[in-house]
mmCIF file of C-alpha atoms in Angstrom:
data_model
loop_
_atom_site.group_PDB
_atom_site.id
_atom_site.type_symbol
_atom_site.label_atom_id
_atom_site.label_comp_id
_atom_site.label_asym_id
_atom_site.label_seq_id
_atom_site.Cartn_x
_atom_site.Cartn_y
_atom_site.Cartn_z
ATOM 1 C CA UNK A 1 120.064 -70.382 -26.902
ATOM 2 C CA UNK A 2 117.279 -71.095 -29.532
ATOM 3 C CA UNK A 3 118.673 -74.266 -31.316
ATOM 4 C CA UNK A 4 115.002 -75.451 -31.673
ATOM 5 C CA UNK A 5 114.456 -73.145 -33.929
ATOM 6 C CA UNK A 6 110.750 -72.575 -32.725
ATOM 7 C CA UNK A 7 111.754 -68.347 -32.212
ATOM 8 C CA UNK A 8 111.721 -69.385 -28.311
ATOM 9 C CA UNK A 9 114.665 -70.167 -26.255
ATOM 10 C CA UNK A 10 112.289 -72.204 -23.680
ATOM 11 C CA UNK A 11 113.410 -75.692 -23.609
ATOM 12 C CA UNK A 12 110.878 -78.388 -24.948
ATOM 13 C CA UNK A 13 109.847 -82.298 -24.380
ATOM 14 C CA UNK A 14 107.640 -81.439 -26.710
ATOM 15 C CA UNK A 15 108.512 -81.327 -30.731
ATOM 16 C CA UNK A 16 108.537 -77.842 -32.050
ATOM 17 C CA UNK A 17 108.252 -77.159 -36.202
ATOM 18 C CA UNK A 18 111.425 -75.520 -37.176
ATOM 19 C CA UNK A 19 109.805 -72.300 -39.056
ATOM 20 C CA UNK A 20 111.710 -69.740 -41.696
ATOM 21 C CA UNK A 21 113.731 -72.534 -43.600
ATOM 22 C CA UNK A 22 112.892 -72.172 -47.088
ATOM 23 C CA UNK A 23 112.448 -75.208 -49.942
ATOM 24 C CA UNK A 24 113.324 -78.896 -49.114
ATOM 25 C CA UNK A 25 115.611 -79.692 -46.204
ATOM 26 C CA UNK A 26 118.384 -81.598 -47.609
ATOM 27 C CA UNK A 27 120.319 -81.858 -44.734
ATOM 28 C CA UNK A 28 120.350 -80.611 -41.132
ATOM 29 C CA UNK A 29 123.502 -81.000 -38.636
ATOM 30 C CA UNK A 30 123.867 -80.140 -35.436
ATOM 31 C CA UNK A 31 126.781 -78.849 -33.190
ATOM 32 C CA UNK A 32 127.155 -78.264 -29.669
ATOM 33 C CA UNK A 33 124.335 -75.423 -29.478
ATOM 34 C CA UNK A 34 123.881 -74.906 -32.559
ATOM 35 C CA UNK A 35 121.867 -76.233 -35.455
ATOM 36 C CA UNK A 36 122.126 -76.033 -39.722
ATOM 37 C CA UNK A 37 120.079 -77.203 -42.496
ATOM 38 C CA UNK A 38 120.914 -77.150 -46.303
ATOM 39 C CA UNK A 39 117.953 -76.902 -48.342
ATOM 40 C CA UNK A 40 117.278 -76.895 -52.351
ATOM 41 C CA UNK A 41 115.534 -74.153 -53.882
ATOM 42 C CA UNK A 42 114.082 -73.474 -57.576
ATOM 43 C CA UNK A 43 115.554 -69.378 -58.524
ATOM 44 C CA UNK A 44 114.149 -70.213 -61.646
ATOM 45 C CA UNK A 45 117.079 -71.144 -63.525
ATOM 46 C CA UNK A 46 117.377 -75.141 -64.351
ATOM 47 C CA UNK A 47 118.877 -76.139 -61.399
ATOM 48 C CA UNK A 48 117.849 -75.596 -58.096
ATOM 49 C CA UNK A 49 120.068 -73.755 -55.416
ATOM 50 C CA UNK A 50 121.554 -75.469 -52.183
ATOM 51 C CA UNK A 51 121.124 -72.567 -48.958
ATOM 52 C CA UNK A 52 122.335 -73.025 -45.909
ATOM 53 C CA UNK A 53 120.470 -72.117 -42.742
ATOM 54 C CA UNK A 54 121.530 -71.775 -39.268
ATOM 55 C CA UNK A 55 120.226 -70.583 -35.329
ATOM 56 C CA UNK A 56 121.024 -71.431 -31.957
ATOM 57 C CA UNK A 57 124.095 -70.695 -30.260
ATOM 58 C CA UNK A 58 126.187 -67.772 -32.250
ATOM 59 C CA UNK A 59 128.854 -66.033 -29.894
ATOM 60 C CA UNK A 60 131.824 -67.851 -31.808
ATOM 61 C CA UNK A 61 130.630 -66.258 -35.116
ATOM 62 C CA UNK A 62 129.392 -69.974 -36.238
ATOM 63 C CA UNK A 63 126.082 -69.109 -37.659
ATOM 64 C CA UNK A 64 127.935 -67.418 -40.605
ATOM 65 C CA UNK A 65 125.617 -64.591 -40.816
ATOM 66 C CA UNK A 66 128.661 -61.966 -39.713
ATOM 67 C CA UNK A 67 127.272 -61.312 -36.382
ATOM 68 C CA UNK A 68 128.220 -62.852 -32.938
ATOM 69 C CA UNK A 69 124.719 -63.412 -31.913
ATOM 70 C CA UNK A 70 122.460 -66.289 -31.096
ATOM 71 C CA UNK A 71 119.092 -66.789 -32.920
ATOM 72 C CA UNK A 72 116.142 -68.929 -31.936
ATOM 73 C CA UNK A 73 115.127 -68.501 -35.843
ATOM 74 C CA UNK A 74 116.934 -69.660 -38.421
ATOM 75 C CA UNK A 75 118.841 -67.180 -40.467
ATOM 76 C CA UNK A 76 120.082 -67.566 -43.990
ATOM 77 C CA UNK A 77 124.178 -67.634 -44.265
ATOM 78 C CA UNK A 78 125.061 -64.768 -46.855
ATOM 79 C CA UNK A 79 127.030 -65.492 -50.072
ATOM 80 C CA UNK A 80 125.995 -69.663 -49.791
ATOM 81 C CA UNK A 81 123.789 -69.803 -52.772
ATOM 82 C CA UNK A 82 125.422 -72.405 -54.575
ATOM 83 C CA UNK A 83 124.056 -75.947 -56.730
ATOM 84 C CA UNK A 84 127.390 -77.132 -55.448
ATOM 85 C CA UNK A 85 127.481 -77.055 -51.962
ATOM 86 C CA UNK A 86 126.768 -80.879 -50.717
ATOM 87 C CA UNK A 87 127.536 -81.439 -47.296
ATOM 88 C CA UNK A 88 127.343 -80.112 -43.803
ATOM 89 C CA UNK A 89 129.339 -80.342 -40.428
ATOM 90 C CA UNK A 90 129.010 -79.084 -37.254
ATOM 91 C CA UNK A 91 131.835 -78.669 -34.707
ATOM 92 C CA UNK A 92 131.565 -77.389 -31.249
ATOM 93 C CA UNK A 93 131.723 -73.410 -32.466
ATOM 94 C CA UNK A 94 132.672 -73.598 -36.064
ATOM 95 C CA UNK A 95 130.690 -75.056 -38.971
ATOM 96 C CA UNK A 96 131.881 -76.030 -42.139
ATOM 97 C CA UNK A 97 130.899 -76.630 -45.802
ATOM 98 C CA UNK A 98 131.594 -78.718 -48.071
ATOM 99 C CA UNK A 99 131.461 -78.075 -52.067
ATOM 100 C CA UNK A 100 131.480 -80.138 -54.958
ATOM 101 C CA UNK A 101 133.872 -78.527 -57.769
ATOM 102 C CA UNK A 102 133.598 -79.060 -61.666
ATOM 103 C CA UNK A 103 133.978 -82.382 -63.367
ATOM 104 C CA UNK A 104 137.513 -82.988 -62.827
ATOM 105 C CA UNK A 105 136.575 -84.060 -59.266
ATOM 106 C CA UNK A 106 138.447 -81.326 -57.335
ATOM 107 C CA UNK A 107 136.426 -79.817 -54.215
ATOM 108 C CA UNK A 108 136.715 -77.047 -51.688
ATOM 109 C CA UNK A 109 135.715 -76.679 -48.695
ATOM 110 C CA UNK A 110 135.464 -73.581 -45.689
ATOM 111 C CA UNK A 111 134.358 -73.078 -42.133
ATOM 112 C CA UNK A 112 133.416 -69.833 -39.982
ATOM 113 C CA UNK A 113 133.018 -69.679 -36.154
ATOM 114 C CA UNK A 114 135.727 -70.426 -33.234
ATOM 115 C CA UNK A 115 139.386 -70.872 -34.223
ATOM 116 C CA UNK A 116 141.374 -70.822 -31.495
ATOM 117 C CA UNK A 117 142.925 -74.430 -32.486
ATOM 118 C CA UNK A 118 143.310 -73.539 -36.576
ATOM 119 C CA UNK A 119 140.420 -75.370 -37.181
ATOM 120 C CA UNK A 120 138.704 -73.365 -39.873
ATOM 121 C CA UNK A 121 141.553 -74.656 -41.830
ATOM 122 C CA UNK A 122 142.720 -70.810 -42.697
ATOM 123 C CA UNK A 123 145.971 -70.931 -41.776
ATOM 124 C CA UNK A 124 145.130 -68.637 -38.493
ATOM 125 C CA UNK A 125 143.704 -69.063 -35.020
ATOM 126 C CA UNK A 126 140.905 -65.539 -35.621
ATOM 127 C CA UNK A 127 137.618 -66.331 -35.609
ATOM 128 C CA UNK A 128 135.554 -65.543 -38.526
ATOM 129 C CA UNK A 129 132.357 -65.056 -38.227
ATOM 130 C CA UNK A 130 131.172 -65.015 -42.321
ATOM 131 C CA UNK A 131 132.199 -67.953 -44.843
ATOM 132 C CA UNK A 132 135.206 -67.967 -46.908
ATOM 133 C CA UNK A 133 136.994 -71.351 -48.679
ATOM 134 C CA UNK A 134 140.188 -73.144 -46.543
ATOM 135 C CA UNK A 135 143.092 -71.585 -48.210
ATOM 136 C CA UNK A 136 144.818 -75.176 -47.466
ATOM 137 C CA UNK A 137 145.696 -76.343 -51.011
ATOM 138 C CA UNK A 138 145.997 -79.903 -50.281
ATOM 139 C CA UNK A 139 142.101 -80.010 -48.946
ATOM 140 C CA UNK A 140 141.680 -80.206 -52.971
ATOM 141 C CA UNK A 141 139.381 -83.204 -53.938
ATOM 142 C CA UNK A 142 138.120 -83.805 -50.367
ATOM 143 C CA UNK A 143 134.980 -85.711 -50.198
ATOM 144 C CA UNK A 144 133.676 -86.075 -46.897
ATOM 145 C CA UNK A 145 134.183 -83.376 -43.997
ATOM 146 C CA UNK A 146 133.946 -83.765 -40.159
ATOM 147 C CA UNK A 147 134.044 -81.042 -37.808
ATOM 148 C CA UNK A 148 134.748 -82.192 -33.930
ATOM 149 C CA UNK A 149 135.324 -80.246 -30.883
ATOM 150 C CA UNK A 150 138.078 -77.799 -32.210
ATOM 151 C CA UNK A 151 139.385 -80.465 -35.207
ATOM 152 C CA UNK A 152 138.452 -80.515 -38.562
ATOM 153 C CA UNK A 153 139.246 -83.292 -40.402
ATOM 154 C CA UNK A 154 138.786 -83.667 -44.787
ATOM 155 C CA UNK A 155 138.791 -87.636 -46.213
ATOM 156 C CA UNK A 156 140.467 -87.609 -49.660
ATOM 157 C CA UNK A 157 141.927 -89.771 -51.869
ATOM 158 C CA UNK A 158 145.193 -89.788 -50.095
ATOM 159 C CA UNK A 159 143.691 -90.809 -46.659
ATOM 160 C CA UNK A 160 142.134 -88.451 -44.096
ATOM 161 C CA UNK A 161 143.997 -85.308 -42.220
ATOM 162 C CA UNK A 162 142.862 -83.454 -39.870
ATOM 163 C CA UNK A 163 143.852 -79.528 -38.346
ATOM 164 C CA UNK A 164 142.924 -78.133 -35.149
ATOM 165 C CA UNK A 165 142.966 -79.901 -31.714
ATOM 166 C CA UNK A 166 145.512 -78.014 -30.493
ATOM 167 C CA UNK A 167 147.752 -79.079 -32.923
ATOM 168 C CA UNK A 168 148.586 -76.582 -36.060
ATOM 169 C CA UNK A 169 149.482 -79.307 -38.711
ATOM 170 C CA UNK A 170 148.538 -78.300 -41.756
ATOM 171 C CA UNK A 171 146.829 -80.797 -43.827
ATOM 172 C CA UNK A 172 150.377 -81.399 -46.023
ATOM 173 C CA UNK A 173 152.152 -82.337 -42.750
ATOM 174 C CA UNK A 174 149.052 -84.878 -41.854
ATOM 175 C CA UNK A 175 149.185 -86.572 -45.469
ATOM 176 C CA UNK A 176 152.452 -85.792 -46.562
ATOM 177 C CA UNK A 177 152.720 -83.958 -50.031
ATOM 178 C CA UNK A 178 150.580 -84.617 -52.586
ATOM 179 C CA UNK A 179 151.835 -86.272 -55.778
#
């Protein structure tokens, strides 16, 4: 399916340089076929910008690039060009992103790919197949984010909830309200 990122979909014992991923990696996560890097680079303004690549397995709409297609290259996910984006997960067909949000510690959070569980934390069970932010109010301030199987789960202050799974609580029922 071309998660080695080599522009072959020939499986390899041997390691294969992952071409087409511009500046330095900052992070790279991996889901069931398919494979995402964040990396940091200079625009020319003061700070640098975080991208996100990804390739491999694509049918689910989880390479973000508004196709349903798999790539053995990596290719750049539109409208992530952000300082602020810090962390990456990987599900089984979704992917997720998290972002860092001003200084009063408040942070956001979306997902594209597979949905059939609710796990793009949306509020629907459509795939998507290009990013947009969870719509899930009480994700506010999350700082960690783990994508599993068909779950997605955000760790905040309050604890840690999770949506998907074939369950459709909402992060408010998982937590309770938040005060």
């Amino acid at each position: 399916l071309g998660q080695l990122g080599s522009g072959s979909i020939t499986p390899s014992s041997i390691a294969n340089a992952v071409s087409g991923i511009s500046g330095q990696t900052l992070e790279i996560a991996s889901g069931d076929a398919t494979v995402c890097a964040m990396s940091a680079i200079n625009l020319g303004d003061a700070e640098a910008n975080h991208i996100v690549s990804c390739w491999g397995a694509g049918t689910s709409g989880q390479l973000g690039d508004g196709a349903s297609l798999d790539r053995a290259i990596p290719i750049r996910v539109p409208s992530i060009a952000s300082p602020t984006a810090i962390q990456l997960s990987l599900g089984n067909q979704h992917t997720c992103l998290l972002f860092a949000g001003p200084p009063d510690g408040t942070s956001s959070f979306g997902c594209f790919g597979a949905n059939g569980s609710g796990q793009l934390a949306d509020g629907t069970t459509l795939p998507r197949s290009t990013f947009a932010p969870s719509t899930l109010s009480a994700v506010a301030g999350a700082s960690r984010i783990f994508a599993g199987h068909d779950v997605t789960c955000g760790q905040t202050a309050e604890g840690t909830g999770c949506i998907g799974g074939g369950s459709l609580f909402s992060f408010e029922e998982v937590l309770g309200p938040r005060t």
